Short mmCIF file of C-alpha atoms (C1' of nucleotides) in Angstrom, two decimals:
data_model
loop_
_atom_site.label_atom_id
_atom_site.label_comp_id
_atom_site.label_asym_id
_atom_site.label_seq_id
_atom_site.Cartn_x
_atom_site.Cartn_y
_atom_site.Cartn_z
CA UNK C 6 204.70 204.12 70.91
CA UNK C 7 202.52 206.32 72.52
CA UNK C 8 204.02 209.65 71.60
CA UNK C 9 200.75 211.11 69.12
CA UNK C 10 200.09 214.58 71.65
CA UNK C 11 196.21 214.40 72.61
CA UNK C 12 193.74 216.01 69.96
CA UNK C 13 192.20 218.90 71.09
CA UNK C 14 188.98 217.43 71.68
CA UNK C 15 190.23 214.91 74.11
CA UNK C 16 192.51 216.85 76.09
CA UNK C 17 189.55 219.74 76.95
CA UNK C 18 187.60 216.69 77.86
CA UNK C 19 190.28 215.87 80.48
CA UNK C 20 190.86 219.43 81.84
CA UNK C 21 186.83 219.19 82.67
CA UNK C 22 186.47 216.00 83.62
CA UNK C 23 189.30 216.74 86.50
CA UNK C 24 186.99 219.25 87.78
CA UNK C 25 184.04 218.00 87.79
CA UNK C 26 186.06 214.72 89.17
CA UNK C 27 187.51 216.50 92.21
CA UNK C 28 184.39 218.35 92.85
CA UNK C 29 182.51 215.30 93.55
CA UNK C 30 186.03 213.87 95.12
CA UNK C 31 185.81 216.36 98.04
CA UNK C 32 181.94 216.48 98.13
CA UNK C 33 181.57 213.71 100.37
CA UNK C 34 183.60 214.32 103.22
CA UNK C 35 182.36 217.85 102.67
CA UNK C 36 178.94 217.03 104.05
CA UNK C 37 180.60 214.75 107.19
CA UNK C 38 182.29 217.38 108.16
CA UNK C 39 179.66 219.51 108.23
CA UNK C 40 178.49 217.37 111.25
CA UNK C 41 181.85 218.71 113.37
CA UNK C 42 181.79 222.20 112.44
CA UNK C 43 184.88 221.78 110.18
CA UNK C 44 185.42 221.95 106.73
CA UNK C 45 188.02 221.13 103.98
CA UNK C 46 191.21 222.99 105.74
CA UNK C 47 190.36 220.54 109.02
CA UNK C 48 190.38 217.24 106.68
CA UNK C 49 193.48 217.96 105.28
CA UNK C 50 195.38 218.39 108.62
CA UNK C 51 193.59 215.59 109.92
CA UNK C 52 194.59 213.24 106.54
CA UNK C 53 198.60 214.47 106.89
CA UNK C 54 198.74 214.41 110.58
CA UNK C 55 197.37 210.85 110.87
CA UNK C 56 199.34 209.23 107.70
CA UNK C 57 202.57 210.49 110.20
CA UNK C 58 202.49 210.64 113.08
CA UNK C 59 204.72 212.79 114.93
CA UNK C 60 205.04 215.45 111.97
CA UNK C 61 206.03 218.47 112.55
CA UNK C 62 204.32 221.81 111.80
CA UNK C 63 206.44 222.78 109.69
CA UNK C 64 206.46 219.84 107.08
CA UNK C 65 202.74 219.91 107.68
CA UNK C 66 203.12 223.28 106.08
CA UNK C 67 205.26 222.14 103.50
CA UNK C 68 203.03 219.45 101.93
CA UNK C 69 200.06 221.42 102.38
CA UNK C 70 201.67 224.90 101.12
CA UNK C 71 199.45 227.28 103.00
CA UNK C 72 200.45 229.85 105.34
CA UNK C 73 201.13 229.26 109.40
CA UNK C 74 198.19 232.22 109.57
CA UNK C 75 195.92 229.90 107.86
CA UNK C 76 197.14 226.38 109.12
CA UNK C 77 197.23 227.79 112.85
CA UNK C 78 193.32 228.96 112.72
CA UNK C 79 192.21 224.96 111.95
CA UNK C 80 194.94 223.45 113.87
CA UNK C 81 193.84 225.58 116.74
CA UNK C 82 189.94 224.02 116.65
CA UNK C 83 191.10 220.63 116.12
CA UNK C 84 193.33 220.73 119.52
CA UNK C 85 190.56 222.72 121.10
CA UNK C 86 187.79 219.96 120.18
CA UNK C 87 189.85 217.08 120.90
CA UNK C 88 190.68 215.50 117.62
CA UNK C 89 194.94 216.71 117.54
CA UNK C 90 197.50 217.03 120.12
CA UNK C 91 200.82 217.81 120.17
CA UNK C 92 204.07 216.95 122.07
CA UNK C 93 207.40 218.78 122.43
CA UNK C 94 210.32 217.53 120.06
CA UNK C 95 212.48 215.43 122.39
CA UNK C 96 215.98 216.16 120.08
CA UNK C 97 215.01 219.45 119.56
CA UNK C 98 212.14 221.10 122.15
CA UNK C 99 210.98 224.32 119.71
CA UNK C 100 209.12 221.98 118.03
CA UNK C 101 205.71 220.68 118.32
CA UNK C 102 205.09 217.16 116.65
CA UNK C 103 201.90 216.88 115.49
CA UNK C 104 199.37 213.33 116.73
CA UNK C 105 195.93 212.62 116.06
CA UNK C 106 193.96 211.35 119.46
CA UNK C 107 191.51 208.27 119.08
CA UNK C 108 188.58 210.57 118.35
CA UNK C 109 191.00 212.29 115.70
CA UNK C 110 191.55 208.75 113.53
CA UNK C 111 188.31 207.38 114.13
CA UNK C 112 186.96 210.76 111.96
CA UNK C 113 190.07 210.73 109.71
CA UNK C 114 189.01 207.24 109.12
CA UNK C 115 185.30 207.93 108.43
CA UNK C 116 186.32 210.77 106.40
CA UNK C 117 188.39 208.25 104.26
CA UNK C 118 186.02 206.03 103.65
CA UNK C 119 183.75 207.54 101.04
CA UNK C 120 187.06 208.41 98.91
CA UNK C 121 188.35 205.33 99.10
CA UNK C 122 185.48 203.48 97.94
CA UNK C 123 185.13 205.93 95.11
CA UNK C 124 188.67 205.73 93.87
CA UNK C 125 188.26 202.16 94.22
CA UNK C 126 184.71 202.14 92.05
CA UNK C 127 186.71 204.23 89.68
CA UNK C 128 189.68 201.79 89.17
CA UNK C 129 187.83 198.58 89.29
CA UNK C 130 187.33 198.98 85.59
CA UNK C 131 187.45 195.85 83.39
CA UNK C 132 190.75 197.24 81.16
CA UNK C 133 192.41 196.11 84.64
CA UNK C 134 195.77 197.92 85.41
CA UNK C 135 194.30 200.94 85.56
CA UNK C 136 195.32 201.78 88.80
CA UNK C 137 199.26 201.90 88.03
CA UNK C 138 198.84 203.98 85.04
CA UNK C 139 196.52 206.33 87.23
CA UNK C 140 198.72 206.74 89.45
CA UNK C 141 201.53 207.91 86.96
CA UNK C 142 199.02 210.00 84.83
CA UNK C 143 198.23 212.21 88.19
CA UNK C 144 202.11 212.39 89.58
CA UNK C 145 202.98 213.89 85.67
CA UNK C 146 200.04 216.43 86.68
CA UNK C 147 201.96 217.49 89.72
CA UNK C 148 204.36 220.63 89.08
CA UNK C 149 207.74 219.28 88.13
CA UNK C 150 209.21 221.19 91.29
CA UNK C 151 206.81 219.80 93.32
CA UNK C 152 207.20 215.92 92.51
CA UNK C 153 210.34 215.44 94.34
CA UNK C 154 208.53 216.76 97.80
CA UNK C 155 205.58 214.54 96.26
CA UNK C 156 207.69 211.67 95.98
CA UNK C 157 209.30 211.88 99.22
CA UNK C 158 205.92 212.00 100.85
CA UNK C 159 204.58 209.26 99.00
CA UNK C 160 207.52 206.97 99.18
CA UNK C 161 207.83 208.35 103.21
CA UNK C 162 204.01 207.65 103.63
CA UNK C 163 204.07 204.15 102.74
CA UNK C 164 205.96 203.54 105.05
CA UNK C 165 204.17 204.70 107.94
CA UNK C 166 201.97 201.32 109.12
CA UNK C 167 202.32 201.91 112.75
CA UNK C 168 201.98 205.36 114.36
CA UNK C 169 205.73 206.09 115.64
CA UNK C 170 204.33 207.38 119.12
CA UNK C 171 202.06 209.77 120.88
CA UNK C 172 199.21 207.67 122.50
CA UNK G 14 190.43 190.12 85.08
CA UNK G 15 191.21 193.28 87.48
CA UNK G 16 188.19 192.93 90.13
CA UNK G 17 190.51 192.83 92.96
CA UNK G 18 190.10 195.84 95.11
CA UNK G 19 192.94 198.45 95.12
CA UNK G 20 195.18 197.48 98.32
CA UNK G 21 194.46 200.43 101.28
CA UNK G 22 198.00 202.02 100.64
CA UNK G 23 197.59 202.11 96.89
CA UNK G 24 193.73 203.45 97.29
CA UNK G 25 195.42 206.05 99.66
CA UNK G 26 198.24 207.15 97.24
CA UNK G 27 195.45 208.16 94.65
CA UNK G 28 193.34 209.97 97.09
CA UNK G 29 196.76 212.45 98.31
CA UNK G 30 198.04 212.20 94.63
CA UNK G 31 194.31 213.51 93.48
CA UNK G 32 194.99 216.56 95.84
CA UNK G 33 198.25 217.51 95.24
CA UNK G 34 197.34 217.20 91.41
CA UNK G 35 194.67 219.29 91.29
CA UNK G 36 196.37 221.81 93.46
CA UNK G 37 198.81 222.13 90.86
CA UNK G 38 196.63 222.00 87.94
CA UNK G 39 194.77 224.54 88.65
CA UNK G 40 198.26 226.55 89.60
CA UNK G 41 199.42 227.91 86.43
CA UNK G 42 196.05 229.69 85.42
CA UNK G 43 195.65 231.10 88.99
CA UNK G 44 198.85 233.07 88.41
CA UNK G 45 197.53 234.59 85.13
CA UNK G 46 194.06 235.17 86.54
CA UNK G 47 195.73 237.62 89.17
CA UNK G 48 196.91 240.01 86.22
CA UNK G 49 193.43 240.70 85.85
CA UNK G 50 191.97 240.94 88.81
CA UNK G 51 190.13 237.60 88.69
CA UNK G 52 190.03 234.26 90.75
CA UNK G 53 188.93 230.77 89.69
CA UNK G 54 185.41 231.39 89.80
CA UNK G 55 185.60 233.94 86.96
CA UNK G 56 188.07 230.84 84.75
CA UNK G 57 185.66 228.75 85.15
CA UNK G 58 182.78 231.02 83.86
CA UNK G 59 185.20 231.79 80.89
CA UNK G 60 185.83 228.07 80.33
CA UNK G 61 182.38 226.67 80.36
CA UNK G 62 180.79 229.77 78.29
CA UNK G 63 183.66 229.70 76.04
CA UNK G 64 183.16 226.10 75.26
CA UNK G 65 179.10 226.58 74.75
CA UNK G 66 178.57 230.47 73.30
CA UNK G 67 174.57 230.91 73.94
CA UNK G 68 174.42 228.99 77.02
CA UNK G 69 171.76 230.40 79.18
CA UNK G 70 172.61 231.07 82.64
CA UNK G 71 170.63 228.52 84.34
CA UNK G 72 172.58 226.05 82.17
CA UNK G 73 176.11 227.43 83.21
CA UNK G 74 174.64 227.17 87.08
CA UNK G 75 173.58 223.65 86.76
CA UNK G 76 177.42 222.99 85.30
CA UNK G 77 178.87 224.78 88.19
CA UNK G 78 176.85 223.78 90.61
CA UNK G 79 177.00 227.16 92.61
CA UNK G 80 174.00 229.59 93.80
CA UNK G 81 173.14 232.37 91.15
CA UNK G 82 174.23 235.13 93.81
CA UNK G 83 178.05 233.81 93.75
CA UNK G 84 177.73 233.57 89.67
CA UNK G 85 175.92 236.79 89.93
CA UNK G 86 179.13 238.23 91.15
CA UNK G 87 181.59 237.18 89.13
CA UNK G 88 179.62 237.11 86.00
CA UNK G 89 179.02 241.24 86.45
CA UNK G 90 182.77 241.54 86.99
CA UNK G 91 183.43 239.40 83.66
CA UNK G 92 180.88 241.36 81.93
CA UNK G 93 181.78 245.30 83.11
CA UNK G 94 185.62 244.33 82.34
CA UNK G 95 184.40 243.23 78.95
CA UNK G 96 185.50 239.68 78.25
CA UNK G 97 181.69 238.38 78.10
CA UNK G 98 178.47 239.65 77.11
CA UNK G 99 174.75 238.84 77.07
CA UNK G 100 172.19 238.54 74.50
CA UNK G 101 168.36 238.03 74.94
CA UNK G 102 166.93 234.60 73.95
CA UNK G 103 165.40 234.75 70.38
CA UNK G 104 162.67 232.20 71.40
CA UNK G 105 162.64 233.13 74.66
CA UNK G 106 163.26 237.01 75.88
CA UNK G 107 163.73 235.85 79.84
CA UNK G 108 167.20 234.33 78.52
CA UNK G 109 170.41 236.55 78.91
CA UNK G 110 172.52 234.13 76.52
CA UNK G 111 176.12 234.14 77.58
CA UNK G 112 178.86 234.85 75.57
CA UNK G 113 182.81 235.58 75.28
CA UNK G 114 183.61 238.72 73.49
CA UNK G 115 187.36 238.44 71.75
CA UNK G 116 188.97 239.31 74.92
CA UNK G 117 187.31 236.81 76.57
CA UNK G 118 188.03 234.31 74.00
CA UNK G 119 191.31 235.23 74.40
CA UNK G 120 191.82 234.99 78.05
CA UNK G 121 189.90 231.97 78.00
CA UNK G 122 193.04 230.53 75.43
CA UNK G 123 195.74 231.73 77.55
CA UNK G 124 194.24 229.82 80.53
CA UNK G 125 193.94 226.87 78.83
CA UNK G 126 197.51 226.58 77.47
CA UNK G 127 199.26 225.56 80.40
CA UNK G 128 196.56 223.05 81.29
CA UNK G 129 196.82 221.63 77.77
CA UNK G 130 200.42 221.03 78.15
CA UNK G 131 200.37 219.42 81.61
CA UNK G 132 197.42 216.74 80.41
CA UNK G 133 199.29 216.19 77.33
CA UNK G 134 202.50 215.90 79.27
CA UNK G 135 200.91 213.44 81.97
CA UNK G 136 198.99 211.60 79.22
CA UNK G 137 202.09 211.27 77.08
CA UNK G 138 203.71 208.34 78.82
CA UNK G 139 205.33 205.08 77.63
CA UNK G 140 202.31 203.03 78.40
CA UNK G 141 200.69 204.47 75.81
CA UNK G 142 196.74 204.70 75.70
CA UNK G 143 196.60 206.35 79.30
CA UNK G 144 194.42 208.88 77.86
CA UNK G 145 191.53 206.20 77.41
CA UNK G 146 191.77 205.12 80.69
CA UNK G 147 192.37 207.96 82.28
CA UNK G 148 189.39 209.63 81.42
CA UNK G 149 187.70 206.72 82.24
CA UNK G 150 188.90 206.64 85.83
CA UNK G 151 187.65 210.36 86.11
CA UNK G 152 184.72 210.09 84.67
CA UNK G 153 183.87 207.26 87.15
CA UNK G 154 185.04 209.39 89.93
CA UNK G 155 181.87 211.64 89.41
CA UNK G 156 179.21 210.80 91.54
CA UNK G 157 176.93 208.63 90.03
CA UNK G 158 173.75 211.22 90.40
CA UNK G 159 176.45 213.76 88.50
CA UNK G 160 177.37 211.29 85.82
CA UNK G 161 174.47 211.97 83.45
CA UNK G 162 174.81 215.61 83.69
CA UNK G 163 178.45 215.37 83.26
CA UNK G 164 178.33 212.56 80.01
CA UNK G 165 175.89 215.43 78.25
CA UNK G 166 178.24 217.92 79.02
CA UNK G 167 181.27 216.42 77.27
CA UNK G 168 179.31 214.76 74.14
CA UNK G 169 177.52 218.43 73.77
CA UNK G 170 180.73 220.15 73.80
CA UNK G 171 182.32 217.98 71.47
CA UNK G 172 180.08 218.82 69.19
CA UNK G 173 180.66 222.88 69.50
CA UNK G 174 183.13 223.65 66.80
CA UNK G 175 182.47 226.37 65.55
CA UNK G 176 180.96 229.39 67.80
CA UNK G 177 176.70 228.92 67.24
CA UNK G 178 176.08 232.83 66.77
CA UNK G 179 176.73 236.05 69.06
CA UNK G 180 179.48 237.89 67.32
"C1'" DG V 20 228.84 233.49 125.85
"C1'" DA V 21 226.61 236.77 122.80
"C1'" DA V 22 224.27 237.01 118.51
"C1'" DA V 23 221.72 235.15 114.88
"C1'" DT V 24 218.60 231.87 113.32
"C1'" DT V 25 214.83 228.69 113.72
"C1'" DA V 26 210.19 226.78 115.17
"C1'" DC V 27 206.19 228.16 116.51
"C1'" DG V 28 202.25 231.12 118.03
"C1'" DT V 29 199.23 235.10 117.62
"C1'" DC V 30 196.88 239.55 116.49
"C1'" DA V 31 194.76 242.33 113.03
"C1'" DG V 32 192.94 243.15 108.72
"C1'" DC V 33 191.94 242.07 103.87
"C1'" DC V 34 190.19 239.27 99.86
"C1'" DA V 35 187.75 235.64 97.11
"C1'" DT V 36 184.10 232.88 96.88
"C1'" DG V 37 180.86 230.12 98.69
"C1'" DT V 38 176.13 230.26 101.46
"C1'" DT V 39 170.85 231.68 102.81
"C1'" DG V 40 166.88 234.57 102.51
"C1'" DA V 41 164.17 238.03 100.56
"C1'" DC V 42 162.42 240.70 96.98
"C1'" DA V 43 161.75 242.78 92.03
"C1'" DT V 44 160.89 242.53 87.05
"C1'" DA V 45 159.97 240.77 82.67
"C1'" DT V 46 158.20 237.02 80.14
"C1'" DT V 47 156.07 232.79 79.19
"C1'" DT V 48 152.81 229.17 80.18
"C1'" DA V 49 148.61 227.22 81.99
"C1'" DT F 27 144.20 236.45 84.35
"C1'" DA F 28 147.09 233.74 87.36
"C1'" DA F 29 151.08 231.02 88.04
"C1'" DA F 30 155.50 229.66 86.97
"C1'" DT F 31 160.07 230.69 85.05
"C1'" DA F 32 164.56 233.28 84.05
"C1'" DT F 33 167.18 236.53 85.73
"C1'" DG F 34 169.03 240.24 88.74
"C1'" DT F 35 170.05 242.28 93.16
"C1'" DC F 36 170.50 243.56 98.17
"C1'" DA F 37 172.14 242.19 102.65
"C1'" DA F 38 174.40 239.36 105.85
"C1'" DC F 39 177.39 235.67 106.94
"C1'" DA F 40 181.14 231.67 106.80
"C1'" DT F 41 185.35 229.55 105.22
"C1'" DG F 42 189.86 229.68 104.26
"C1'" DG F 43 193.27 231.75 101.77
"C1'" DC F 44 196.64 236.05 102.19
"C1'" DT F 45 200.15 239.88 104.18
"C1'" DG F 46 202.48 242.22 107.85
"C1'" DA F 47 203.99 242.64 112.40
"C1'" DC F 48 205.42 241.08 116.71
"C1'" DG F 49 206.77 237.76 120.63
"C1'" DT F 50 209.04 233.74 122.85
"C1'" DA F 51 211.67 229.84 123.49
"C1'" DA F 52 215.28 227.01 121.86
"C1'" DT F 53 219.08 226.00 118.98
"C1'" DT F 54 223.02 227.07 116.22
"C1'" DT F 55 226.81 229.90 114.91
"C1'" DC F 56 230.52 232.96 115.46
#
DNA sequence: GAAATTACGTCAGCCATGTTGACATATTTA
DNA sequence: TAAATATGTCAACATGGCTGACGTAATTTC
């Protein structure tokens, strides 16, 4: 079942549609943020940092796959403004785990918002299920060498209901 | 059947899987791009002109949905390097229609391939008919105010077999 | 205990690609 | 003839990537 490779047609259809998709995905936050004087590099360090608490600057640099240059400049505002702090590593003290304050999740949150009520708009279609499959059609688009770390976060993420410490 | 809202943790697996999919999808072409000396902006010029030869250039800024000075830019580079060129509108002499020249056609081919093979790859999964729903979910992912532009788009170019003129 | 490695920060400069605002030219429409 | 349209271009600026180099504190290794 299932193994007729996508006709031409249809599969340019889905390389454009996933462009036009995330365009609009990131469009909304785009104009909140706007508001703070950030922009796309400050949502995504606010996302990570508040799904785990605690991270540390170097797996924040993992998932996001950017350079320390880069991730320094916007990690830099967010401390300065108020919205991230970070602690010294109690086993080991080089490191500096990574929190979001109150101000930090309440934007994270309102951030979140418009995403998650498109993703949910997008799901809630009458075939049902289409959630599950979703999700498996966009892990297959992740890089082979990249699902593992994938994986790991997601499986790792899920996890994370309460923040482990740092209020 | 299906009208119950996507649970928070499942919404927010689709929002990080969206990113780190898209950061990967758009991987593979970045590293042939930087052969030639060209970034995103100038695939996406190739794509969309590729995909409608004779598009004017208003049309191919109301797809991308960028100023005419940052398509100004990359379009000149596209042009002097020789992978598009422009013809004046028949009805119309204002018009520069856009075209790819056989180089461009060419590029625009090599781009595509890897993207082909990761859809198809995602697409092709046990389940079946994910590519129905999949595009579904994307489509609905575009902002409603985008949708009607975006639904023209992809029943246009479904109709653009063969090239309409400009060799 | 000295040396190497690691975690992190920072300075400087470069590049790609988006933005706004202003202005010019040719052509078509009213 | 006047106004609107399609396109091009100049200049300045912002964001967020990048490389390369260097510094410091802490940990690990020999």
């Amino acid at each position: 079942m299932g193994d007729h490779p996508l006709s031409e047609q249809d599969t340019v259809a889905l390389i454009e549609l996933m462009f036009f998709a995330y365009r609009d995905f990131v469009s909304d936050p785009d104009g909140i943020l706007g508001q703070y004087g950030f922009g796309r590099a400050h949502h995504r360090v606010l996302h990570f940092v508040g799904r785990d608490p605690g991270m540390t600057v170097q797996q924040l640099l993992d998932i996001l796959q950017i350079t320390k240059q880069s991730l320094g400049r916007v990690l830099k505002e967010l401390i300065d403004k108020g919205y991230v702090f970070q602690k010294e590593g109690e086993t080991d003290r080089r490191q500096r785990l990574l929190y979001l304050t109150e101000a930090g999740e309440e934007l994270r949150q309102r951030l979140m918002g418009p995403q998650m009520n498109r993703i949910r708009r997008a799901v809630a279609l009458p075939e049902g299920s289409a959630a599950h499959l979703y999700r498996k059609v966009l892990y297959h688009m992740v890089s082979p060498a990249n699902r593992e770390a994938v994986r790991d976060w997601i499986d790792r993420a899920s996890l994370l209901g309460e923040p482990k410490d740092g209020g």
